[in-house]
Coordinates of N, CA and C in Angstrom, one line a residue:
Chain A
X228 N -16.9 -26.2 7.6 CA -17.2 -26.3 6.2 C -18.6 -25.8 5.9
X229 N -18.7 -25.2 4.7 CA -20.0 -24.6 4.3 C -20.0 -24.6 2.8
X230 N -21.2 -24.1 2.3 CA -21.3 -24.0 0.8 C -20.7 -22.7 0.3
X231 N -19.9 -22.8 -0.7 CA -19.3 -21.6 -1.2 C -20.3 -20.6 -1.8
X232 N -20.3 -19.3 -1.5 CA -21.2 -18.4 -2.1 C -20.9 -18.4 -3.7
X233 N -21.9 -18.1 -4.4 CA -21.7 -18.2 -5.9 C -20.6 -17.2 -6.3
X234 N -20.7 -16.0 -5.7 CA -19.7 -15.0 -5.9 C -19.2 -14.6 -4.6
X235 N -17.8 -14.7 -4.5 CA -17.2 -14.5 -3.2 C -17.1 -12.9 -2.9
X236 N -17.4 -12.6 -1.7 CA -17.3 -11.2 -1.3 C -16.1 -11.1 -0.4
X237 N -15.1 -10.4 -1.0 CA -13.8 -10.3 -0.3 C -13.5 -8.8 0.1
X238 N -13.1 -8.7 1.3 CA -12.8 -7.4 1.8 C -11.3 -7.2 2.2
X239 N -10.7 -6.2 1.7 CA -9.3 -5.8 2.0 C -9.3 -4.7 2.9
X240 N -8.6 -4.8 4.1 CA -8.7 -3.8 5.1 C -7.3 -3.2 5.4
X241 N -7.3 -1.9 5.8 CA -6.1 -1.3 6.3 C -6.5 -0.1 7.2
X242 N -5.6 0.7 7.6 CA -5.8 1.7 8.6 C -6.7 2.9 8.1
X243 N -6.4 3.5 7.0 CA -7.2 4.6 6.4 C -8.2 4.1 5.4
X244 N -8.0 2.9 4.9 CA -9.0 2.4 3.9 C -8.9 3.0 2.5
X245 N -7.7 3.5 2.2 CA -7.6 4.1 0.8 C -6.3 3.9 0.1
X246 N -5.2 3.6 0.9 CA -4.0 3.5 0.1 C -3.6 2.0 0.2
X247 N -3.1 1.6 1.3 CA -2.6 0.2 1.4 C -3.6 -0.8 1.1
X248 N -4.9 -0.6 1.5 CA -5.8 -1.7 1.3 C -6.2 -1.7 -0.1
X249 N -6.1 -0.5 -0.9 CA -6.4 -0.5 -2.3 C -5.3 -1.3 -3.1
X250 N -4.1 -1.2 -2.7 CA -3.0 -2.0 -3.2 C -3.3 -3.5 -3.0
X251 N -3.8 -3.8 -1.7 CA -4.1 -5.2 -1.4 C -5.2 -5.7 -2.2
X252 N -6.2 -4.9 -2.4 CA -7.4 -5.2 -3.3 C -6.9 -5.6 -4.6
X253 N -6.1 -4.9 -5.3 CA -5.6 -5.1 -6.6 C -4.8 -6.5 -6.6
X254 N -4.0 -6.7 -5.6 CA -3.2 -8.0 -5.6 C -4.2 -9.1 -5.4
X255 N -5.2 -8.9 -4.6 CA -6.3 -9.9 -4.4 C -7.0 -10.3 -5.6
X256 N -7.3 -9.2 -6.4 CA -8.1 -9.5 -7.6 C -7.2 -10.3 -8.6
X257 N -5.9 -10.0 -8.7 CA -5.1 -10.7 -9.5 C -5.0 -12.2 -9.1
X258 N -4.9 -12.5 -7.8 CA -4.8 -13.8 -7.3 C -6.1 -14.6 -7.5
X259 N -7.2 -13.9 -7.3 CA -8.5 -14.6 -7.4 C -8.8 -14.9 -8.9
X260 N -8.4 -14.0 -9.8 CA -8.5 -14.3 -11.2 C -7.8 -15.6 -11.6
X261 N -6.6 -15.7 -11.1 CA -5.7 -16.9 -11.5 C -6.4 -18.1 -10.9
X262 N -7.1 -18.0 -9.7 CA -7.8 -19.2 -9.2 C -9.1 -19.5 -9.9
X263 N -9.4 -18.5 -10.9 CA -10.7 -18.7 -11.6 C -11.9 -18.6 -10.9
X264 N -11.8 -17.7 -9.8 CA -13.0 -17.6 -8.9 C -13.7 -16.2 -9.2
X265 N -15.0 -16.3 -9.2 CA -15.8 -15.1 -9.3 C -15.9 -14.4 -8.0
X266 N -15.6 -13.2 -8.0 CA -15.4 -12.5 -6.7 C -15.6 -11.0 -6.8
X267 N -16.2 -10.3 -5.8 CA -16.2 -8.9 -5.7 C -15.2 -8.5 -4.6
X268 N -14.2 -7.7 -4.9 CA -13.3 -7.3 -3.8 C -13.4 -5.9 -3.6
X269 N -13.6 -5.5 -2.3 CA -13.7 -4.1 -2.0 C -12.6 -3.8 -0.9
X270 N -12.4 -2.5 -0.6 CA -11.4 -2.2 0.4 C -12.0 -1.1 1.3
X271 N -11.5 -1.2 2.6 CA -12.1 -0.2 3.5 C -11.1 -0.1 4.7
X272 N -11.5 0.9 5.6 CA -10.7 1.1 6.8 C -11.2 0.2 8.0
X273 N -10.4 0.2 9.0 CA -10.6 -0.7 10.1 C -11.9 -0.5 10.7
X274 N -12.3 0.7 11.0 CA -13.5 1.0 11.7 C -14.8 0.6 10.9
X275 N -14.7 0.8 9.6 CA -15.9 0.5 8.8 C -16.0 -1.0 8.6
X276 N -14.8 -1.7 8.7 CA -14.8 -3.2 8.5 C -15.7 -3.9 9.5
X277 N -15.8 -3.3 10.7 CA -16.4 -3.9 11.9 C -17.9 -4.2 11.5
X278 N -18.5 -3.4 10.7 CA -19.9 -3.6 10.4 C -20.2 -4.3 9.1
X279 N -19.1 -5.0 8.6 CA -19.3 -5.7 7.3 C -19.3 -7.2 7.5
X280 N -19.7 -7.9 6.6 CA -19.9 -9.4 6.7 C -19.3 -10.1 5.4
X281 N -18.0 -10.0 5.2 CA -17.5 -10.6 4.0 C -17.3 -12.0 4.1
X282 N -17.1 -12.7 3.0 CA -16.8 -14.1 2.9 C -15.4 -14.3 3.4
X283 N -14.5 -13.4 2.8 CA -13.1 -13.5 3.1 C -12.6 -12.1 3.4
X284 N -11.9 -12.0 4.6 CA -11.2 -10.8 5.0 C -9.8 -10.9 4.8
X285 N -9.1 -9.9 4.2 CA -7.7 -10.0 4.0 C -7.1 -8.7 4.6
X286 N -5.9 -8.8 5.3 CA -5.3 -7.6 5.8 C -4.1 -8.0 6.7
X287 N -3.4 -7.0 7.2 CA -2.2 -7.2 8.0 C -2.6 -7.8 9.4
X288 N -1.7 -8.6 9.9 CA -1.9 -9.3 11.2 C -2.5 -8.3 12.2
X289 N -1.9 -7.1 12.3 CA -2.3 -6.2 13.4 C -3.8 -5.7 13.2
X290 N -4.3 -5.7 12.0 CA -5.7 -5.4 11.7 C -6.6 -6.6 11.8
X291 N -6.2 -7.7 11.2 CA -7.1 -8.9 11.3 C -7.3 -9.3 12.7
X292 N -6.3 -9.1 13.6 CA -6.4 -9.5 15.0 C -7.5 -8.6 15.7
X293 N -7.7 -7.4 15.2 CA -8.8 -6.5 15.8 C -10.1 -6.9 15.2
X294 N -10.2 -7.8 14.3 CA -11.5 -7.9 13.6 C -12.0 -9.4 13.7
X295 N -11.9 -9.9 15.0 CA -12.3 -11.3 15.3 C -13.8 -11.4 14.8
X296 N -14.1 -12.5 14.1 CA -15.5 -12.7 13.8 C -16.0 -12.1 12.5
X297 N -15.1 -11.2 11.9 CA -15.5 -10.6 10.7 C -14.9 -11.4 9.5
X298 N -15.8 -12.0 8.7 CA -15.3 -12.8 7.6 C -15.3 -14.3 7.9
X299 N -15.9 -15.1 7.1 CA -15.9 -16.5 7.3 C -14.5 -17.1 7.3
X300 N -13.7 -16.5 6.4 CA -12.3 -16.8 6.2 C -11.5 -15.6 6.5
X301 N -10.5 -15.6 7.3 CA -9.6 -14.5 7.5 C -8.2 -14.8 7.0
X302 N -7.6 -14.0 6.3 CA -6.2 -14.2 5.8 C -5.3 -13.1 6.2
X303 N -4.2 -13.5 6.9 CA -3.2 -12.5 7.2 C -2.2 -12.3 6.1
X304 N -2.1 -11.1 5.6 CA -1.1 -10.9 4.4 C 0.1 -10.1 4.9
X305 N 1.2 -10.7 4.6 CA 2.5 -9.9 5.0 C 3.0 -9.0 3.9
X306 N 2.9 -9.5 2.7 CA 3.4 -8.7 1.6 C 2.2 -8.3 0.6
X307 N 1.8 -7.1 0.7 CA 0.6 -6.6 -0.1 C 0.8 -6.6 -1.6
X308 N 2.0 -6.8 -2.1 CA 2.2 -6.8 -3.6 C 2.6 -8.2 -4.1
X309 N 2.6 -9.2 -3.3 CA 3.0 -10.5 -3.7 C 1.7 -11.3 -4.0
X310 N 1.3 -11.2 -5.3 CA 0.0 -11.9 -5.7 C 0.3 -13.5 -5.7
X311 N 1.5 -13.9 -5.9 CA 1.7 -15.3 -5.9 C 1.5 -16.0 -4.6
X312 N 2.1 -15.3 -3.5 CA 2.0 -15.8 -2.2 C 0.4 -15.7 -1.7
X313 N -0.3 -14.7 -2.1 CA -1.6 -14.5 -1.7 C -2.5 -15.6 -2.4
X314 N -2.2 -15.9 -3.7 CA -2.9 -16.9 -4.4 C -2.8 -18.2 -3.6
X315 N -1.6 -18.5 -3.2 CA -1.3 -19.8 -2.5 C -2.1 -19.8 -1.1
X316 N -2.1 -18.7 -0.4 CA -2.8 -18.6 0.9 C -4.3 -18.7 0.6
X317 N -4.8 -18.1 -0.4 CA -6.3 -18.2 -0.7 C -6.6 -19.6 -1.1
X318 N -5.7 -20.3 -1.9 CA -6.1 -21.7 -2.3 C -6.2 -22.5 -1.1
X319 N -5.3 -22.4 -0.1 CA -5.2 -23.2 1.0 C -6.4 -22.9 1.9
X320 N -6.7 -21.6 2.1 CA -7.8 -21.3 3.0 C -9.2 -21.7 2.4
X321 N -9.4 -21.5 1.2 CA -10.6 -21.8 0.5 C -10.8 -23.4 0.5
X322 N -9.7 -24.1 0.3 CA -9.8 -25.6 0.3 C -10.2 -26.0 1.7
X323 N -9.6 -25.4 2.7 CA -9.9 -25.8 4.1 C -11.4 -25.6 4.4
X324 N -11.9 -24.6 3.8 CA -13.4 -24.3 4.1 C -14.3 -25.2 3.2
X325 N -13.7 -25.9 2.3 CA -14.4 -26.7 1.3 C -15.0 -25.9 0.2
X326 N -14.4 -24.7 -0.1 CA -14.9 -23.8 -1.1 C -14.1 -23.9 -2.4
X327 N -13.2 -24.8 -2.5 CA -12.4 -24.9 -3.8 C -12.2 -26.4 -4.2
Chain B
X184 N -18.9 11.0 -18.0 CA -18.0 11.9 -17.4 C -16.6 11.8 -18.1
X185 N -16.1 12.9 -18.4 CA -14.8 12.9 -19.0 C -13.7 12.7 -17.9
X186 N -12.8 11.8 -18.2 CA -11.7 11.6 -17.3 C -10.3 11.9 -17.9
X187 N -9.6 12.6 -17.1 CA -8.2 12.9 -17.7 C -7.2 12.1 -16.9
X188 N -6.1 11.7 -17.6 CA -5.0 11.1 -16.9 C -4.0 12.1 -16.6
X189 N -3.9 12.5 -15.3 CA -3.0 13.6 -14.9 C -1.6 12.9 -14.9
X190 N -0.6 13.7 -15.2 CA 0.8 13.3 -14.9 C 1.1 13.2 -13.5
X191 N 1.9 12.2 -13.1 CA 2.3 12.0 -11.7 C 3.7 12.7 -11.4
X192 N 3.7 13.7 -10.6 CA 4.9 14.4 -10.3 C 5.7 13.4 -9.4
X193 N 7.1 13.4 -9.6 CA 7.9 12.5 -8.8 C 9.2 13.2 -8.4
X194 N 9.8 12.8 -7.3 CA 11.2 13.1 -7.0 C 11.7 12.2 -6.0
X195 N 13.0 12.3 -5.7 CA 13.6 11.3 -4.8 C 14.8 11.9 -4.0
X196 N 15.1 11.3 -2.9 CA 16.2 11.7 -2.1 C 16.9 10.4 -1.5
X197 N 18.1 10.5 -1.3 CA 18.9 9.4 -0.6 C 19.4 9.9 0.7
X198 N 19.2 9.2 1.7 CA 19.7 9.5 3.1 C 20.5 8.3 3.6
X199 N 21.7 8.6 4.3 CA 22.4 7.5 4.8 C 21.7 6.9 6.0
X200 N 21.2 7.7 6.8 CA 20.4 7.2 7.9 C 19.4 8.3 8.5
X201 N 18.4 7.8 9.1 CA 17.5 8.7 9.9 C 17.3 8.2 11.3
X202 N 16.9 9.0 12.2 CA 16.9 8.7 13.6 C 15.7 7.6 13.9
X203 N 14.6 7.8 13.2 CA 13.5 6.9 13.5 C 12.5 7.0 12.4
X204 N 11.5 6.2 12.5 CA 10.4 6.0 11.4 C 9.8 7.4 11.1
X205 N 9.5 8.2 12.1 CA 8.8 9.5 11.9 C 9.6 10.4 11.0
X206 N 11.0 10.4 11.2 CA 11.8 11.2 10.4 C 11.8 10.6 9.0
X207 N 11.7 9.3 8.8 CA 11.7 8.7 7.5 C 10.4 9.2 6.8
X208 N 9.3 9.1 7.4 CA 8.0 9.5 6.9 C 8.0 11.0 6.5
X209 N 8.5 11.8 7.5 CA 8.6 13.2 7.2 C 9.5 13.5 6.0
X210 N 10.6 12.8 6.0 CA 11.5 13.1 4.8 C 10.9 12.8 3.5
X211 N 10.1 11.7 3.4 CA 9.6 11.4 2.2 C 8.4 12.3 1.8
X212 N 7.6 12.7 2.8 CA 6.5 13.6 2.6 C 6.9 15.0 2.3
X213 N 8.1 15.4 2.9 CA 8.5 16.8 2.6 C 8.8 16.9 1.1
X214 N 9.3 15.8 0.5 CA 9.5 15.8 -1.0 C 8.2 16.1 -1.7
X215 N 7.1 15.7 -1.2 CA 5.8 16.1 -1.7 C 5.6 17.6 -1.7
X216 N 6.0 18.1 -0.5 CA 5.9 19.6 -0.3 C 6.7 20.3 -1.3
X217 N 8.0 19.8 -1.5 CA 8.9 20.4 -2.4 C 8.3 20.4 -3.9
X218 N 7.5 19.4 -4.2 CA 6.9 19.3 -5.5 C 5.6 20.1 -5.6
X219 N 5.2 20.7 -4.4 CA 3.9 21.5 -4.3 C 2.7 20.7 -4.6
X220 N 2.8 19.4 -4.2 CA 1.6 18.6 -4.3 C 0.9 18.3 -3.0
X221 N 1.6 18.8 -1.9 CA 1.0 18.6 -0.5 C 1.6 19.7 0.4
X222 N 0.7 20.0 1.4 CA 1.2 21.0 2.4 C 1.9 20.4 3.6
X223 N 2.4 21.2 4.4 CA 3.0 20.7 5.7 C 2.1 20.0 6.6
X224 N 0.8 20.4 6.5 CA -0.3 19.6 7.3 C -0.4 18.2 6.8
X225 N -0.2 18.0 5.5 CA -0.3 16.6 5.0 C 0.8 15.8 5.5
X226 N 2.0 16.3 5.7 CA 3.1 15.6 6.3 C 2.8 15.1 7.7
X227 N 2.2 16.1 8.4 CA 1.8 15.8 9.8 C 0.8 14.7 9.8
X228 N -0.2 14.8 8.9 CA -1.3 13.7 8.8 C -0.7 12.4 8.5
X229 N 0.3 12.3 7.7 CA 1.0 11.0 7.3 C 1.6 10.4 8.6
X230 N 2.2 11.2 9.4 CA 2.9 10.7 10.7 C 1.7 10.3 11.7
X231 N 0.7 11.2 11.8 CA -0.3 10.9 12.7 C -1.1 9.6 12.4
X232 N -1.2 9.3 11.1 CA -1.9 8.1 10.6 C -1.2 6.9 11.2
X233 N 0.1 6.9 11.2 CA 0.9 5.7 11.7 C 0.7 5.6 13.2
X234 N 0.7 6.8 13.8 CA 0.6 6.8 15.3 C -0.8 6.2 15.7
X235 N -1.8 6.6 14.9 CA -3.2 6.2 15.2 C -3.5 4.8 14.8
X236 N -3.0 4.3 13.6 CA -3.4 3.1 13.0 C -2.3 2.0 13.1
X237 N -1.1 2.3 13.5 CA 0.0 1.4 13.5 C 0.8 1.4 12.2
X238 N 1.9 0.7 12.2 CA 2.8 0.8 11.0 C 2.3 -0.1 9.8
X239 N 1.0 0.0 9.5 CA 0.5 -0.8 8.4 C 1.0 -0.4 7.1
X240 N 1.5 0.9 7.0 CA 1.9 1.4 5.7 C 3.2 0.7 5.2
X241 N 3.8 -0.2 6.1 CA 4.9 -1.0 5.7 C 4.3 -2.3 5.0
X242 N 3.9 -2.1 3.8 CA 3.0 -3.1 3.1 C 3.8 -4.2 2.4
X243 N 5.1 -4.2 2.5 CA 5.8 -5.3 1.9 C 7.2 -5.2 2.6
X244 N 8.0 -6.3 2.6 CA 9.2 -6.3 3.4 C 10.1 -5.2 2.9
X245 N 10.5 -4.2 3.8 CA 11.4 -3.1 3.5 C 10.8 -2.0 2.9
X246 N 9.5 -2.0 2.6 CA 8.9 -0.9 1.8 C 7.7 -0.3 2.6
X247 N 7.7 1.1 2.7 CA 6.5 1.8 3.3 C 6.0 2.7 2.3
X248 N 4.6 3.0 2.4 CA 4.0 4.0 1.5 C 3.3 4.9 2.5
X249 N 3.9 6.1 2.8 CA 3.3 7.1 3.6 C 2.3 7.9 2.8
X250 N 1.1 8.0 3.4 CA 0.0 8.8 2.7 C -1.0 9.2 3.8
X251 N -1.9 10.2 3.5 CA -2.9 10.6 4.3 C -4.2 10.7 3.4
X252 N -5.3 11.3 3.9 CA -6.4 11.5 3.1 C -6.2 12.7 2.2
X253 N -6.8 12.7 1.0 CA -6.7 13.9 0.1 C -7.0 15.2 0.8
X254 N -8.1 15.2 1.6 CA -8.5 16.4 2.2 C -7.6 16.9 3.4
X255 N -6.6 16.2 3.7 CA -5.7 16.5 4.8 C -4.5 17.4 4.3
X256 N -4.6 17.9 3.1 CA -3.6 18.8 2.6 C -3.0 18.3 1.2
X257 N -3.5 17.4 0.6 CA -3.0 17.1 -0.8 C -3.4 18.2 -1.7
X258 N -2.5 18.6 -2.6 CA -2.8 19.6 -3.6 C -2.6 19.2 -5.0
X259 N -2.1 18.0 -5.2 CA -1.8 17.6 -6.5 C -1.6 16.0 -6.5
X260 N -1.0 15.6 -7.6 CA -0.8 14.1 -7.7 C 0.7 13.9 -7.7
X261 N 1.2 13.3 -6.8 CA 2.7 13.1 -6.6 C 3.1 11.8 -5.9
X262 N 4.2 11.2 -6.3 CA 4.8 10.0 -5.6 C 6.3 10.4 -5.4
X263 N 6.8 10.3 -4.2 CA 8.2 10.5 -4.0 C 8.8 9.3 -3.2
X264 N 10.1 9.2 -3.3 CA 10.7 8.2 -2.5 C 12.0 8.7 -1.7
X265 N 12.1 8.2 -0.5 CA 13.3 8.5 0.3 C 14.0 7.1 0.4
X266 N 15.1 7.0 -0.1 CA 15.9 5.8 0.0 C 16.9 5.8 1.1
X267 N 16.8 4.9 2.0 CA 17.7 4.9 3.2 C 18.8 3.9 3.0
X268 N 20.0 4.3 3.1 CA 21.1 3.3 3.0 C 21.1 2.4 4.3
X269 N 20.7 3.0 5.4 CA 20.6 2.2 6.6 C 19.1 2.1 7.0
X270 N 18.6 0.9 6.9 CA 17.1 0.7 7.1 C 16.7 1.1 8.6
X271 N 15.5 1.5 8.7 CA 14.9 2.0 10.0 C 13.7 1.1 10.4
X272 N 13.6 0.9 11.6 CA 12.4 0.0 12.1 C 11.2 0.9 12.3
X273 N 10.0 0.4 11.8 CA 8.7 1.0 12.0 C 7.9 0.3 13.1
X274 N 8.5 -0.8 13.6 CA 7.7 -1.6 14.6 C 6.7 -2.5 13.9
X275 N 7.0 -2.9 12.7 CA 6.1 -3.8 12.0 C 6.4 -5.2 12.3
X276 N 5.4 -6.1 12.5 CA 5.7 -7.4 13.0 C 6.5 -8.3 12.0
X277 N 6.3 -8.1 10.7 CA 7.0 -8.9 9.8 C 7.9 -8.2 8.7
X278 N 7.6 -7.0 8.5 CA 8.2 -6.3 7.3 C 9.3 -5.4 7.6
X279 N 9.7 -5.2 8.9 CA 10.9 -4.4 9.2 C 12.2 -5.0 8.8
X280 N 13.3 -4.3 8.7 CA 13.3 -2.9 8.7 C 13.1 -2.3 7.3
X281 N 12.9 -1.0 7.2 CA 12.5 -0.4 6.0 C 13.5 0.5 5.5
X282 N 13.8 0.3 4.2 CA 14.8 1.2 3.5 C 14.2 2.0 2.3
X283 N 13.0 1.6 1.9 CA 12.4 2.3 0.7 C 11.1 3.0 1.3
X284 N 11.1 4.3 1.4 CA 9.9 5.0 1.9 C 9.3 5.9 0.9
X285 N 8.2 5.4 0.4 CA 7.4 6.3 -0.5 C 6.5 7.2 0.2
X286 N 6.2 8.3 -0.5 CA 5.0 9.2 0.0 C 4.3 9.5 -1.2
X287 N 2.9 9.5 -0.9 CA 1.9 9.6 -2.0 C 0.9 10.7 -1.7
X288 N 0.7 11.6 -2.6 CA -0.4 12.6 -2.5 C -1.3 12.5 -3.7
X289 N -2.6 12.5 -3.4 CA -3.5 12.5 -4.6 C -4.6 13.5 -4.3
X290 N -5.1 14.3 -5.2 CA -6.1 15.3 -5.0 C -7.5 14.8 -4.8
X291 N -7.7 13.6 -5.3 CA -9.1 13.0 -5.2 C -9.0 11.5 -5.4
X292 N -10.1 10.9 -5.2 CA -10.1 9.4 -5.1 C -9.9 8.8 -6.5
X293 N -10.3 9.4 -7.5 CA -10.1 8.8 -8.8 C -8.6 8.8 -9.2
X294 N -7.9 9.9 -9.0 CA -6.5 10.0 -9.2 C -5.8 9.0 -8.3
X295 N -6.3 8.9 -7.1 CA -5.8 8.0 -6.1 C -5.7 6.6 -6.6
X296 N -6.8 6.0 -7.1 CA -6.8 4.7 -7.6 C -5.9 4.5 -8.7
X297 N -5.8 5.4 -9.7 CA -4.8 5.3 -10.8 C -3.4 5.3 -10.3
X298 N -3.0 6.3 -9.5 CA -1.7 6.4 -9.1 C -1.2 5.2 -8.3
X299 N -2.1 4.7 -7.4 CA -1.7 3.5 -6.6 C -1.6 2.2 -7.5
X300 N -2.4 2.2 -8.4 CA -2.4 1.0 -9.4 C -1.1 1.0 -10.1
X301 N -0.6 2.2 -10.6 CA 0.7 2.3 -11.2 C 1.8 1.9 -10.3
X302 N 1.7 2.4 -9.1 CA 2.8 2.1 -8.1 C 2.8 0.6 -7.7
X303 N 1.6 0.1 -7.5 CA 1.5 -1.4 -7.1 C 2.1 -2.3 -8.2
X304 N 1.8 -2.0 -9.4 CA 2.3 -2.7 -10.5 C 3.9 -2.6 -10.6
X305 N 4.4 -1.4 -10.4 CA 5.8 -1.2 -10.5 C 6.5 -2.0 -9.4
X306 N 5.9 -2.0 -8.2 CA 6.5 -2.7 -7.1 C 6.5 -4.3 -7.3
X307 N 5.4 -4.7 -8.0 CA 5.4 -6.1 -8.4 C 6.5 -6.5 -9.4
X308 N 6.8 -5.4 -10.2 CA 7.9 -5.7 -11.2 C 9.2 -5.4 -10.7
X309 N 9.4 -5.2 -9.4 CA 10.8 -5.1 -8.8 C 11.3 -3.8 -8.7
X310 N 10.4 -2.8 -8.6 CA 10.8 -1.3 -8.4 C 11.8 -1.2 -7.2
X311 N 11.5 -1.8 -6.1 CA 12.2 -1.5 -4.9 C 13.7 -1.9 -5.0
X312 N 13.9 -3.0 -5.7 CA 15.4 -3.3 -5.8 C 16.0 -2.5 -6.9
X313 N 15.4 -2.0 -7.9 CA 15.9 -1.1 -8.9 C 16.3 0.2 -8.2
X314 N 15.4 0.7 -7.3 CA 15.8 1.9 -6.5 C 17.0 1.7 -5.6
X315 N 17.0 0.5 -4.9 CA 18.2 0.2 -4.1 C 19.5 0.1 -4.8
X316 N 19.4 -0.3 -6.0 CA 20.6 -0.4 -6.8 C 21.1 0.9 -7.4
X317 N 20.3 1.9 -7.3 CA 20.7 3.2 -7.8 C 21.7 3.9 -6.9
X318 N 22.6 4.6 -7.5 CA 23.8 5.1 -6.7 C 23.5 6.5 -6.3
X319 N 22.8 7.4 -7.0 CA 22.6 8.7 -6.6 C 21.1 9.1 -6.5
X320 N 20.8 10.2 -5.9 CA 19.4 10.6 -5.8 C 18.8 10.8 -7.2
X321 N 19.7 11.4 -8.1 CA 19.2 11.7 -9.5 C 18.8 10.3 -10.2
X322 N 19.6 9.3 -9.9 CA 19.4 8.0 -10.5 C 18.1 7.4 -9.9
X323 N 18.0 7.5 -8.6 CA 16.8 7.1 -8.0 C 15.5 7.7 -8.5
X324 N 15.6 9.0 -8.7 CA 14.5 9.8 -9.3 C 14.1 9.4 -10.7
X325 N 15.2 9.1 -11.4 CA 15.0 8.6 -12.8 C 14.2 7.2 -12.8
X326 N 14.7 6.3 -12.0 CA 14.1 5.0 -11.9 C 12.6 5.1 -11.5
X327 N 12.4 6.0 -10.5 CA 11.0 6.1 -10.0 C 10.1 6.7 -11.1
X328 N 10.6 7.8 -11.8 CA 9.9 8.4 -12.8 C 9.6 7.5 -14.0
X329 N 10.5 6.7 -14.4 CA 10.3 5.8 -15.5 C 9.3 4.7 -15.1
X330 N 9.4 4.3 -13.8 CA 8.5 3.3 -13.3 C 7.0 3.7 -13.4
X331 N 6.8 5.0 -13.1 CA 5.4 5.4 -13.2 C 5.1 6.1 -14.5
X332 N 5.9 5.9 -15.4 CA 5.7 6.2 -16.8 C 5.6 7.7 -17.1
X333 N 6.5 8.5 -16.4 CA 6.6 9.9 -16.6 C 7.7 10.3 -17.6
X334 N 7.5 11.4 -18.3 CA 8.6 11.9 -19.0 C 9.4 12.7 -18.0
X335 N 10.7 12.8 -18.2 CA 11.6 13.5 -17.2 C 12.3 14.7 -17.9

């Protein structure tokens, strides 16, 4: 448990950091909007993600597994276009962290 | 800076089956070559990306979006789809098997953002099932074209 940052820094990750992660970023923005949270969402590739320190990391299982320790909260996303599922995952994870 | 909204070239093909994921990616990407929005190098790069980074392009159950970097041989803005009547496995932990294989080429990052935004919205609105319900390649192409708001 920690204090929620005033503006959440969310990082969407994928292999090349330009196609799939961009779609995830858009889905993430929709989900965060509905949760009424102020957030900056960016997207990047796996190797650049290693040097970043986001509040929330979102990506596929195969990538999140390679990024242990990156992100206070890590969320594994199966369906990159399902904003309803991601909203529910975010709500749960943020509540668990005491951020919601 | 002035920004222009370029038209997105689209086309589609239906295949009963392919031998493996690589053939599926090549099939979808060759359609980009047919549209003259990507080179053969781009198709190779799409395949190599999956070999290097894993089957992450399977971004939703049954759906893959093959793509590479613009500088790897993209020559224009295009989205194609290869619809497989028999789904193929990409080795994805949750989203296999795949029967809707898109390929995407964008000449620069601005166009990239716009095209992907359009495609993401269409997928949220049920594009994959509309494609699956199409009977012919021409019908698939029409559905895709309408989804990305192109005149045909």
